[in-house]
mmCIF file of C-alpha atoms in Angstrom:
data_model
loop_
_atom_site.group_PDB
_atom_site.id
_atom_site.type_symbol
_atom_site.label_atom_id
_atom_site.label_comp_id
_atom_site.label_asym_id
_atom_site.label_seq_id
_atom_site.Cartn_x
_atom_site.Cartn_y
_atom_site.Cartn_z
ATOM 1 C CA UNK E 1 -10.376 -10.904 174.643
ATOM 2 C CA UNK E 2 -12.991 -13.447 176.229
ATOM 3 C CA UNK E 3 -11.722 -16.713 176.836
ATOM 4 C CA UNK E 4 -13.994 -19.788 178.745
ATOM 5 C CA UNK E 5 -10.822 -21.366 180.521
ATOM 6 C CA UNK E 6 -8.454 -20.730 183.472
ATOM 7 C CA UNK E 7 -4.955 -22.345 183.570
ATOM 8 C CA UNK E 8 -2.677 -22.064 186.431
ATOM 9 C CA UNK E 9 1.078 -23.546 186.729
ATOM 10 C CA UNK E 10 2.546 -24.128 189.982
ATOM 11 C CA UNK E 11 5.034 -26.357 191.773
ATOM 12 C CA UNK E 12 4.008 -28.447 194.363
ATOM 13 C CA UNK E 13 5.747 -31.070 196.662
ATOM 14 C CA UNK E 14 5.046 -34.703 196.220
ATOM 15 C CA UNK E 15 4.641 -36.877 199.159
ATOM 16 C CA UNK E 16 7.050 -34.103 201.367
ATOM 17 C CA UNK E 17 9.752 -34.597 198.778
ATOM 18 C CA UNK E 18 11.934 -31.606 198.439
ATOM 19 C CA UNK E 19 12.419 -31.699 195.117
ATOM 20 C CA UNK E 20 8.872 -30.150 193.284
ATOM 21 C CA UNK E 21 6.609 -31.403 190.920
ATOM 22 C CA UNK E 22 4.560 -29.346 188.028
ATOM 23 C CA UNK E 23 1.432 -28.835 188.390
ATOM 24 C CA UNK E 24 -1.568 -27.589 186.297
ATOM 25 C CA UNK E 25 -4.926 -26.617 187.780
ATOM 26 C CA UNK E 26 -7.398 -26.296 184.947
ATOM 27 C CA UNK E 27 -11.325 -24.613 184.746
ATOM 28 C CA UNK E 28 -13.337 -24.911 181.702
ATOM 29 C CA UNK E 29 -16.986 -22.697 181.798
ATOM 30 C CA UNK E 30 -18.174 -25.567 179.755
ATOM 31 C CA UNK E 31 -17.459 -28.001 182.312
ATOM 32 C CA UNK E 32 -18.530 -25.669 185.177
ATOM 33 C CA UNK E 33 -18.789 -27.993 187.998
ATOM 34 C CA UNK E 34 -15.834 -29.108 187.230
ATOM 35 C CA UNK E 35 -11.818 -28.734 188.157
ATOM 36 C CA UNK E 36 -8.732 -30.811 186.942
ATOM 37 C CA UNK E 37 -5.223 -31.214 188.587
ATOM 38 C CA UNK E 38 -2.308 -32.564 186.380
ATOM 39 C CA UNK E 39 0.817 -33.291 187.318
ATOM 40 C CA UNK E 40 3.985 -33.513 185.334
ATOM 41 C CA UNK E 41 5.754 -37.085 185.445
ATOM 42 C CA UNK E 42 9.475 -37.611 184.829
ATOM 43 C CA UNK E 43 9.059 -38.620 181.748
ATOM 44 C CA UNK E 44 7.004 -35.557 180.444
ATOM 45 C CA UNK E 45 3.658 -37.175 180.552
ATOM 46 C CA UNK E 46 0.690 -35.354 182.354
ATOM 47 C CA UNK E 47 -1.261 -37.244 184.993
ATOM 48 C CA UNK E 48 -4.904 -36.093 185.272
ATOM 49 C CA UNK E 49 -7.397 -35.793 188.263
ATOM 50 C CA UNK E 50 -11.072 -34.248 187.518
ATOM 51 C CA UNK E 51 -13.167 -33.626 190.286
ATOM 52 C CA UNK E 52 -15.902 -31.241 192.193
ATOM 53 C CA UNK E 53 -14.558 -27.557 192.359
ATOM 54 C CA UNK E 54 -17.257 -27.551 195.413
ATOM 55 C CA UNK E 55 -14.935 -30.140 196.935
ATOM 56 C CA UNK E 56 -11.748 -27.297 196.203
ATOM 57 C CA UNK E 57 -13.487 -24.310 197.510
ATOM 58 C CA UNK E 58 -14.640 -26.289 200.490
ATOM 59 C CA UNK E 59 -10.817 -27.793 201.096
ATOM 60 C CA UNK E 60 -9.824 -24.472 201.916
ATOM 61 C CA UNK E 61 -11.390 -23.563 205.388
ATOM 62 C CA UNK E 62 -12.058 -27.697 206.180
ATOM 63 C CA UNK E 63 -11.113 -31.281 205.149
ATOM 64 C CA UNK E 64 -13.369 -32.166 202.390
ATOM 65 C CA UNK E 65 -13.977 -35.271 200.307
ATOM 66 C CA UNK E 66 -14.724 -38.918 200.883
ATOM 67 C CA UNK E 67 -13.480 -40.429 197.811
ATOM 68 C CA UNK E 68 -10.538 -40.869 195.807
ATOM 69 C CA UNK E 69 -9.522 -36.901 195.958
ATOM 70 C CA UNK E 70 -9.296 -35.294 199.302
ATOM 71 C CA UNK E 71 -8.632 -31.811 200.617
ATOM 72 C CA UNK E 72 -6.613 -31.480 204.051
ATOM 73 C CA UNK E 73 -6.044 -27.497 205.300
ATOM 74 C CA UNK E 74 -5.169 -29.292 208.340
ATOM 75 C CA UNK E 75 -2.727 -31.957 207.167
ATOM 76 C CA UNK E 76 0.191 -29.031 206.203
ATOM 77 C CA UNK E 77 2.365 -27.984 209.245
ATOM 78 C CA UNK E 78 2.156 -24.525 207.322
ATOM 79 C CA UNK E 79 -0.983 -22.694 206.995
ATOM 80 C CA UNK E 80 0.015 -20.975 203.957
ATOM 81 C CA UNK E 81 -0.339 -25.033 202.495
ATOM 82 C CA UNK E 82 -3.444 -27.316 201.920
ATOM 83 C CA UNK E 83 -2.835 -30.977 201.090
ATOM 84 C CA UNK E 84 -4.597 -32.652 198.224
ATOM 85 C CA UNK E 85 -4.481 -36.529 198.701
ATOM 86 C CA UNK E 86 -4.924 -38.851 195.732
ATOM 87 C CA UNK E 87 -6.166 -42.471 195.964
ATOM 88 C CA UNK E 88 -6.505 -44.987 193.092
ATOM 89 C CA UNK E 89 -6.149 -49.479 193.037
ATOM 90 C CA UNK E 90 -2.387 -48.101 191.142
ATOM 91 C CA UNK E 91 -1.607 -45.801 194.716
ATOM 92 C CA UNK E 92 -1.817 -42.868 196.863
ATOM 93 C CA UNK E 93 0.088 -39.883 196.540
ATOM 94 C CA UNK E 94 -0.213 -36.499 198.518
ATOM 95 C CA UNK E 95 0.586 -32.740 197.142
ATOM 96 C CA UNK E 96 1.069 -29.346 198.851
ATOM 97 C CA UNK E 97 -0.222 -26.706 197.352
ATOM 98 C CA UNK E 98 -0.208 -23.143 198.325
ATOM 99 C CA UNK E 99 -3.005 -21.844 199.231
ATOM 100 C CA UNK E 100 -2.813 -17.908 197.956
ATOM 101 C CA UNK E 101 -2.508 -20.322 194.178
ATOM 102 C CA UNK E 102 -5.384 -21.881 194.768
ATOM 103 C CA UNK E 103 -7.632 -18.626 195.814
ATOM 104 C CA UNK E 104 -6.202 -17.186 192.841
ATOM 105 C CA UNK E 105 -7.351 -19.880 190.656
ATOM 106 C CA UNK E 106 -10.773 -20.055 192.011
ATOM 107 C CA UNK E 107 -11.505 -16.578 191.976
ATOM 108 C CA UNK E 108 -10.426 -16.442 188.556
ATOM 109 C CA UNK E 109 -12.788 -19.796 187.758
ATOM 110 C CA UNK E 110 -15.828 -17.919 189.533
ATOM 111 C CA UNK E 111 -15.110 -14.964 187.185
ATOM 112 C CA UNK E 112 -16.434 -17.563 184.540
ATOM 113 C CA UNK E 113 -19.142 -19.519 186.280
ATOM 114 C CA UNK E 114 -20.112 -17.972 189.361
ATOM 115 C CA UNK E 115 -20.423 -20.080 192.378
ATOM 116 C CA UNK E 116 -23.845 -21.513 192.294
ATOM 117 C CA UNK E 117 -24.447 -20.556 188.553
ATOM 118 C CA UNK E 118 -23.096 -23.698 187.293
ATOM 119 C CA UNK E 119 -26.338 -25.406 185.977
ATOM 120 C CA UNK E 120 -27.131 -22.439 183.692
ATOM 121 C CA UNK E 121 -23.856 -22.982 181.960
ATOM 122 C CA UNK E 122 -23.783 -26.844 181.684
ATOM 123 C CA UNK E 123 -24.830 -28.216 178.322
ATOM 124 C CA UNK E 124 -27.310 -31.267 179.214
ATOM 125 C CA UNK E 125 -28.169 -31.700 175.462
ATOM 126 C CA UNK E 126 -24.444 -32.013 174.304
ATOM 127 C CA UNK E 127 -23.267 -34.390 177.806
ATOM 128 C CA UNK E 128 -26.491 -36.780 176.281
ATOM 129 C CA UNK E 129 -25.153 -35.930 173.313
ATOM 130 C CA UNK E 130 -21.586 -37.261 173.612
ATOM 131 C CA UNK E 131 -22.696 -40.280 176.005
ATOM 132 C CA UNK E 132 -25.281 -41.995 173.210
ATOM 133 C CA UNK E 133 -22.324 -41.955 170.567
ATOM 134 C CA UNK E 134 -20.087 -44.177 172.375
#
């Protein structure tokens, strides 16, 4: 069986609560330079963060990211965590996530789209595509 996607559950802790929150990390081969992040809400919804998976291989050994998503090894008092910080105008919020989860997911993502191969999997023709019919 092929498939072109890699899915990975995990609870993480929001904002050093100690109760944990779902989590979903999510790789698509046609979206290759691409990861999302989705956490579970209390009311069953799914909240939804895309960004670089650069930025997520990079947040492993360093901090990494300028923007609105941000990677922290060094933010966890445990080295088995990283910290992924979240900014937006509606708030900030800040989740552990192990790291051995997160190698796992990558290594499984690069099984798809090898690091550096991304731009001969990404569809230029179908991204125009989908941006002139809006």
């Amino acid at each position: 069986m092929h498939t072109d996607a890699v899915h990975q559950s995990q609870f993480v802790l929001l904002n050093e609560s100690t109760t944990p929150v779902l989590s979903r990390l999510s790789y698509h081969a046609h979206e290759p330079f691409a990861v999302t992040v989705a956490f579970r809400t209390e009311r069953g919804r799914w909240i939804e963060w895309t960004f670089a998976r650069d930025l997520l291989v990079a947040g492993l050994d360093e901090p990494a990211g300028l923007g609105d998503v941000r990677i922290r090894p060094d933010l966890s008092d445990d080295e088995d965590f990283l910290t992924l910080e979240i900014e937006s105008p509606d708030g900030y919020a800040s989740f552990e996530l192990e790291v051995e989860d997160v190698r796992t997911f990558l290594d499984a993502s690069t099984e798809l789209v090898p690091l550096g191969e991304e731009s001969a999997h990404f569809d230029v023709d179908g991204l125009i595509e989908e941006i002139s019919n809006v």
